[in-house]
């Protein structure tokens, strides 16, 4: 494996093999497997889990890592092509990224959506331009529309807990005071479809996932025996659900227009996941969220603090699946 930029870079069989490797490394640790290897981590946006789990995973495999968060002890980086750099950024990614890549054996890059032009974000224009500067193995730590490591962790979490392969997976929009990117919802529907699940996207009007995102998930479902549909009807979606995957994202009907998005979401404060959402769900229906989550805004305490919530296990599995990715990438087996 040379690059992990999107879950679609891996076939279903490759995902299953990676998850098997993750389980093997969990039960039979290999603390010297990556001795002498260095992972560089470049975060253009904040992180808790991704940053800490990659550093911990590299250390647990005997390797080392360094983290760059531009503007926090290192130069601010300019990402715009053709920019006249008379502002705060002292260095352009066109120099900065190849320099960092030259110091390490693999590089991880986090660069969220610009959030202005939906077509450009769906095409991963900005992330791909930066990825083209890297001549080493590269891991997407979350881009405009993709978060493959989160998807692998979520898949393994469902396997760990015996969530049925063909179970009902409801990706539900959840309230947040402002528009958040599409990376996690887009990757979650693709992941669940590839796992063979009955995927339902539950969202208010104006927040439909973009057609290319739904099409990609439907293609994955066709390969795996799953299905994908969307609805705004909560009872319809949640009836018999095995998973409610809560996630906040921006209005796609007015993408990039913060004022219009704000008017739409202003009426949607009741899209906070509460216990009564589970009234008609499967008895052992679980609550998933990639974290961070705003308590009592996106998901209520009563759900996050209940046995339904598996958010901690998802976060833990970031470590296990990323160790498998690093092992494949840097050991080559
Ligand atoms: N889920 C996730 O990627 O968390 P962080 O943003 O904290 O890395």
Tab-separated table of C-alpha atoms in Angstrom, residues 12-286:
chain	number	residue	atom	x	y	z
A	12	UNK	CA	-13.659	-4.898	0.159
A	13	UNK	CA	-11.243	-7.835	0.485
A	14	UNK	CA	-8.378	-5.453	1.239
A	15	UNK	CA	-10.428	-3.795	3.978
A	16	UNK	CA	-11.206	-7.160	5.527
A	17	UNK	CA	-7.525	-8.147	5.391
A	18	UNK	CA	-6.500	-4.853	7.025
A	19	UNK	CA	-9.029	-5.347	9.824
A	20	UNK	CA	-7.699	-8.874	10.331
A	21	UNK	CA	-4.172	-7.466	10.590
A	22	UNK	CA	-5.422	-4.865	13.091
A	23	UNK	CA	-6.884	-7.665	15.235
A	24	UNK	CA	-3.628	-9.645	14.956
A	25	UNK	CA	-1.544	-6.680	16.107
A	26	UNK	CA	-3.977	-6.163	18.985
A	27	UNK	CA	-3.518	-9.704	20.276
A	28	UNK	CA	0.097	-10.259	19.181
A	29	UNK	CA	1.911	-6.903	19.387
A	30	UNK	CA	5.046	-6.327	17.283
A	31	UNK	CA	6.829	-3.543	19.171
A	32	UNK	CA	9.840	-3.449	16.811
A	33	UNK	CA	8.097	-3.880	13.455
A	34	UNK	CA	8.733	-0.303	12.298
A	35	UNK	CA	12.052	0.369	14.047
A	36	UNK	CA	13.931	3.119	12.225
A	37	UNK	CA	10.847	4.362	10.361
A	38	UNK	CA	9.557	7.924	10.692
A	39	UNK	CA	6.021	9.176	10.108
A	40	UNK	CA	5.492	12.885	9.427
A	41	UNK	CA	2.103	14.363	10.352
A	42	UNK	CA	1.016	17.693	8.887
A	43	UNK	CA	-2.180	19.121	10.379
A	44	UNK	CA	-3.625	22.149	8.627
A	45	UNK	CA	-6.657	21.782	10.936
A	46	UNK	CA	-7.050	20.807	14.606
A	47	UNK	CA	-7.229	17.231	15.874
A	48	UNK	CA	-7.251	15.217	19.074
A	49	UNK	CA	-7.774	11.562	18.039
A	50	UNK	CA	-6.009	11.527	14.684
A	51	UNK	CA	-2.913	13.239	16.012
A	52	UNK	CA	-2.609	11.222	19.215
A	53	UNK	CA	-3.539	7.835	17.719
A	54	UNK	CA	-1.056	8.091	14.848
A	55	UNK	CA	1.759	9.082	17.198
A	56	UNK	CA	0.816	6.334	19.663
A	57	UNK	CA	0.463	3.744	16.895
A	58	UNK	CA	3.844	4.576	15.417
A	59	UNK	CA	5.468	4.340	18.873
A	60	UNK	CA	3.755	1.012	19.613
A	61	UNK	CA	5.266	-0.383	16.416
A	62	UNK	CA	8.761	0.844	17.313
A	63	UNK	CA	8.845	3.814	14.942
A	64	UNK	CA	8.959	7.559	15.442
A	65	UNK	CA	6.863	10.487	14.328
A	66	UNK	CA	6.902	14.270	14.144
A	67	UNK	CA	3.926	16.632	14.053
A	68	UNK	CA	3.677	19.969	12.279
A	69	UNK	CA	0.785	22.310	13.090
A	70	UNK	CA	1.527	25.420	11.012
A	71	UNK	CA	1.469	28.654	12.951
A	72	UNK	CA	2.007	26.895	16.282
A	73	UNK	CA	5.762	26.986	16.607
A	74	UNK	CA	6.279	26.544	12.865
A	75	UNK	CA	5.724	28.924	9.943
A	76	UNK	CA	2.186	29.485	8.791
A	77	UNK	CA	1.702	27.764	5.441
A	78	UNK	CA	0.004	29.233	2.385
A	79	UNK	CA	-2.059	26.722	0.395
A	80	UNK	CA	-3.525	28.924	-2.377
A	81	UNK	CA	-1.881	28.633	-5.763
A	82	UNK	CA	-0.716	31.981	-7.139
A	83	UNK	CA	-1.156	33.748	-3.799
A	84	UNK	CA	0.761	36.981	-3.238
A	85	UNK	CA	2.243	36.042	0.112
A	86	UNK	CA	2.134	39.422	1.814
A	87	UNK	CA	0.036	38.151	4.770
A	88	UNK	CA	0.736	35.960	7.785
A	89	UNK	CA	1.952	32.854	5.921
A	90	UNK	CA	5.734	32.846	5.513
A	91	UNK	CA	5.997	29.590	3.546
A	92	UNK	CA	4.017	27.915	0.772
A	93	UNK	CA	3.029	24.252	0.849
A	94	UNK	CA	4.818	23.910	-2.505
A	95	UNK	CA	8.095	24.153	-0.593
A	96	UNK	CA	6.941	23.045	2.856
A	97	UNK	CA	5.351	19.715	1.933
A	98	UNK	CA	8.239	18.305	-0.148
A	99	UNK	CA	10.664	19.389	2.586
A	100	UNK	CA	8.655	17.516	5.239
A	101	UNK	CA	8.310	14.470	2.972
A	102	UNK	CA	12.082	14.351	2.574
A	103	UNK	CA	12.464	13.861	6.345
A	104	UNK	CA	10.158	10.869	6.739
A	105	UNK	CA	9.177	7.473	5.324
A	106	UNK	CA	5.455	8.293	5.133
A	107	UNK	CA	3.462	11.472	5.513
A	108	UNK	CA	-0.041	12.055	6.885
A	109	UNK	CA	-1.911	15.164	5.815
A	110	UNK	CA	-5.060	16.769	7.226
A	111	UNK	CA	-6.617	19.529	5.138
A	112	UNK	CA	-10.353	20.154	5.533
A	113	UNK	CA	-12.721	21.430	2.861
A	114	UNK	CA	-12.500	25.062	1.834
A	115	UNK	CA	-16.288	25.052	2.239
A	116	UNK	CA	-16.938	27.585	-0.534
A	117	UNK	CA	-17.251	25.678	-3.807
A	118	UNK	CA	-18.974	22.290	-3.586
A	119	UNK	CA	-17.675	21.065	-6.953
A	120	UNK	CA	-14.084	21.915	-6.002
A	121	UNK	CA	-14.439	20.232	-2.618
A	122	UNK	CA	-16.019	17.116	-4.151
A	123	UNK	CA	-13.123	16.981	-6.627
A	124	UNK	CA	-10.645	17.274	-3.718
A	125	UNK	CA	-8.917	20.023	-5.704
A	126	UNK	CA	-6.954	21.465	-2.810
A	127	UNK	CA	-5.983	18.158	-1.169
A	128	UNK	CA	-4.956	16.565	-4.470
A	129	UNK	CA	-2.745	19.536	-5.300
A	130	UNK	CA	-0.917	19.028	-2.001
A	131	UNK	CA	-0.837	15.235	-2.402
A	132	UNK	CA	0.887	15.675	-5.770
A	133	UNK	CA	3.833	17.291	-3.929
A	134	UNK	CA	4.517	14.113	-1.899
A	135	UNK	CA	6.800	11.416	-3.303
A	136	UNK	CA	6.427	9.162	-0.244
A	137	UNK	CA	3.613	6.949	1.035
A	138	UNK	CA	0.757	9.259	1.993
A	139	UNK	CA	-2.195	8.931	4.382
A	140	UNK	CA	-5.278	11.129	4.268
A	141	UNK	CA	-5.945	12.319	7.825
A	142	UNK	CA	-9.204	13.960	6.637
A	143	UNK	CA	-9.735	15.937	3.482
A	144	UNK	CA	-12.784	17.705	2.032
A	145	UNK	CA	-14.824	14.553	1.433
A	146	UNK	CA	-12.801	11.667	2.816
A	147	UNK	CA	-11.705	10.320	6.195
A	148	UNK	CA	-10.609	6.746	5.426
A	149	UNK	CA	-9.023	6.006	8.814
A	150	UNK	CA	-12.260	6.938	10.577
A	151	UNK	CA	-14.146	4.613	8.217
A	152	UNK	CA	-11.822	1.689	8.965
A	153	UNK	CA	-12.170	2.299	12.705
A	154	UNK	CA	-15.953	2.455	12.439
A	155	UNK	CA	-16.101	-0.783	10.423
A	156	UNK	CA	-13.897	-2.596	12.938
A	157	UNK	CA	-15.957	-1.232	15.831
A	158	UNK	CA	-19.127	-2.704	14.343
A	159	UNK	CA	-17.343	-6.028	13.732
A	160	UNK	CA	-15.989	-6.047	17.308
A	161	UNK	CA	-19.508	-5.596	18.703
A	162	UNK	CA	-21.227	-8.062	16.372
A	163	UNK	CA	-23.355	-5.503	14.518
A	164	UNK	CA	-24.936	-7.536	11.697
A	165	UNK	CA	-23.316	-7.100	8.267
A	166	UNK	CA	-26.762	-6.623	6.739
A	167	UNK	CA	-28.084	-4.476	9.596
A	168	UNK	CA	-29.749	-1.092	9.248
A	169	UNK	CA	-27.242	1.773	9.416
A	170	UNK	CA	-28.820	5.206	9.810
A	171	UNK	CA	-26.546	8.158	9.192
A	172	UNK	CA	-28.459	10.965	10.862
A	173	UNK	CA	-27.791	14.656	10.459
A	174	UNK	CA	-27.348	16.292	13.853
A	175	UNK	CA	-27.485	19.939	14.856
A	176	UNK	CA	-24.376	22.115	15.139
A	177	UNK	CA	-24.269	25.900	15.337
A	178	UNK	CA	-22.385	26.151	12.040
A	179	UNK	CA	-21.746	24.225	8.836
A	180	UNK	CA	-19.275	21.359	9.178
A	181	UNK	CA	-17.566	19.489	6.307
A	182	UNK	CA	-18.846	16.457	4.432
A	183	UNK	CA	-15.822	14.179	4.929
A	184	UNK	CA	-17.206	11.999	7.718
A	185	UNK	CA	-20.801	11.613	6.460
A	186	UNK	CA	-19.599	10.912	2.911
A	187	UNK	CA	-17.104	8.307	4.108
A	188	UNK	CA	-19.507	6.743	6.624
A	189	UNK	CA	-22.193	6.003	4.021
A	190	UNK	CA	-19.575	4.549	1.685
A	191	UNK	CA	-18.114	2.398	4.475
A	192	UNK	CA	-21.476	1.047	5.644
A	193	UNK	CA	-22.558	0.336	2.058
A	194	UNK	CA	-19.292	-1.506	1.363
A	195	UNK	CA	-19.866	-3.503	4.556
A	196	UNK	CA	-23.153	-4.655	3.025
A	197	UNK	CA	-25.529	-2.736	5.288
A	198	UNK	CA	-28.957	-1.224	4.663
A	199	UNK	CA	-27.881	2.416	4.680
A	200	UNK	CA	-30.372	5.223	5.264
A	201	UNK	CA	-29.344	8.870	5.252
A	202	UNK	CA	-31.712	10.756	7.554
A	203	UNK	CA	-31.481	14.497	7.072
A	204	UNK	CA	-33.661	17.624	7.009
A	205	UNK	CA	-34.570	19.242	3.703
A	206	UNK	CA	-31.654	21.224	2.312
A	207	UNK	CA	-29.047	18.843	3.735
A	208	UNK	CA	-29.140	15.976	1.219
A	209	UNK	CA	-25.720	14.486	0.588
A	210	UNK	CA	-24.455	15.437	-2.893
A	211	UNK	CA	-25.406	13.036	-5.708
A	212	UNK	CA	-21.777	11.924	-6.350
A	213	UNK	CA	-21.505	10.891	-2.683
A	214	UNK	CA	-24.729	8.870	-2.852
A	215	UNK	CA	-23.751	7.323	-6.199
A	216	UNK	CA	-20.404	6.191	-4.836
A	217	UNK	CA	-22.131	4.577	-1.853
A	218	UNK	CA	-24.668	2.887	-4.148
A	219	UNK	CA	-21.862	1.409	-6.258
A	220	UNK	CA	-20.276	0.019	-3.079
A	221	UNK	CA	-23.641	-1.373	-1.953
A	222	UNK	CA	-24.119	-3.084	-5.319
A	223	UNK	CA	-20.805	-4.920	-4.793
A	224	UNK	CA	-21.621	-5.957	-1.231
A	225	UNK	CA	-25.332	-6.732	-1.244
A	226	UNK	CA	-26.244	-3.586	0.674
A	227	UNK	CA	-28.546	-0.706	-0.202
A	228	UNK	CA	-28.595	3.084	0.131
A	229	UNK	CA	-31.507	5.527	0.364
A	230	UNK	CA	-32.295	8.847	2.000
A	231	UNK	CA	-35.257	10.321	3.816
A	232	UNK	CA	-36.316	13.228	6.003
A	233	UNK	CA	-38.738	11.015	7.989
A	234	UNK	CA	-37.241	10.093	11.340
A	235	UNK	CA	-39.693	7.309	12.249
A	236	UNK	CA	-39.274	5.656	8.869
A	237	UNK	CA	-35.480	5.691	9.130
A	238	UNK	CA	-35.047	4.710	12.763
A	239	UNK	CA	-37.508	1.840	12.875
A	240	UNK	CA	-35.443	-1.347	13.315
A	241	UNK	CA	-32.118	0.528	13.169
A	242	UNK	CA	-28.999	-1.278	14.414
A	243	UNK	CA	-26.810	1.820	14.242
A	244	UNK	CA	-27.575	5.518	14.525
A	245	UNK	CA	-24.483	7.334	13.312
A	246	UNK	CA	-24.950	10.984	14.276
A	247	UNK	CA	-23.047	13.596	12.289
A	248	UNK	CA	-23.258	17.321	11.703
A	249	UNK	CA	-22.730	18.799	8.217
A	250	UNK	CA	-23.438	21.926	6.215
A	251	UNK	CA	-26.480	22.625	4.051
A	252	UNK	CA	-25.675	21.334	0.573
A	253	UNK	CA	-28.530	23.332	-0.958
A	254	UNK	CA	-26.663	26.589	-0.217
A	255	UNK	CA	-23.080	25.343	0.149
A	256	UNK	CA	-20.652	28.115	0.976
A	257	UNK	CA	-23.400	30.615	1.901
A	258	UNK	CA	-23.053	30.893	5.691
A	259	UNK	CA	-26.051	33.212	6.089
A	260	UNK	CA	-28.425	30.951	4.132
A	261	UNK	CA	-27.073	27.885	5.926
A	262	UNK	CA	-27.633	29.642	9.258
A	263	UNK	CA	-31.259	30.426	8.372
A	264	UNK	CA	-31.884	26.765	7.500
A	265	UNK	CA	-30.242	25.296	10.587
A	266	UNK	CA	-31.779	27.928	12.860
A	267	UNK	CA	-34.984	25.889	12.886
A	268	UNK	CA	-33.293	22.541	13.477
A	269	UNK	CA	-32.186	22.566	17.097
A	270	UNK	CA	-34.459	19.565	17.734
A	271	UNK	CA	-32.069	17.419	15.661
A	272	UNK	CA	-30.200	16.535	18.851
A	273	UNK	CA	-30.143	12.739	19.290
A	274	UNK	CA	-32.084	11.794	22.427
A	275	UNK	CA	-33.258	8.551	24.036
A	276	UNK	CA	-36.679	8.768	22.407
A	277	UNK	CA	-35.039	8.487	18.960
A	278	UNK	CA	-34.440	4.817	19.786
A	279	UNK	CA	-38.045	3.930	20.682
A	280	UNK	CA	-38.601	1.875	17.519
A	281	UNK	CA	-34.975	0.921	16.852
A	282	UNK	CA	-33.531	-2.558	17.424
A	283	UNK	CA	-33.208	-3.261	21.153
A	284	UNK	CA	-29.415	-3.206	21.004
A	285	UNK	CA	-29.202	-0.244	18.605
A	286	UNK	CA	-25.915	1.630	19.065
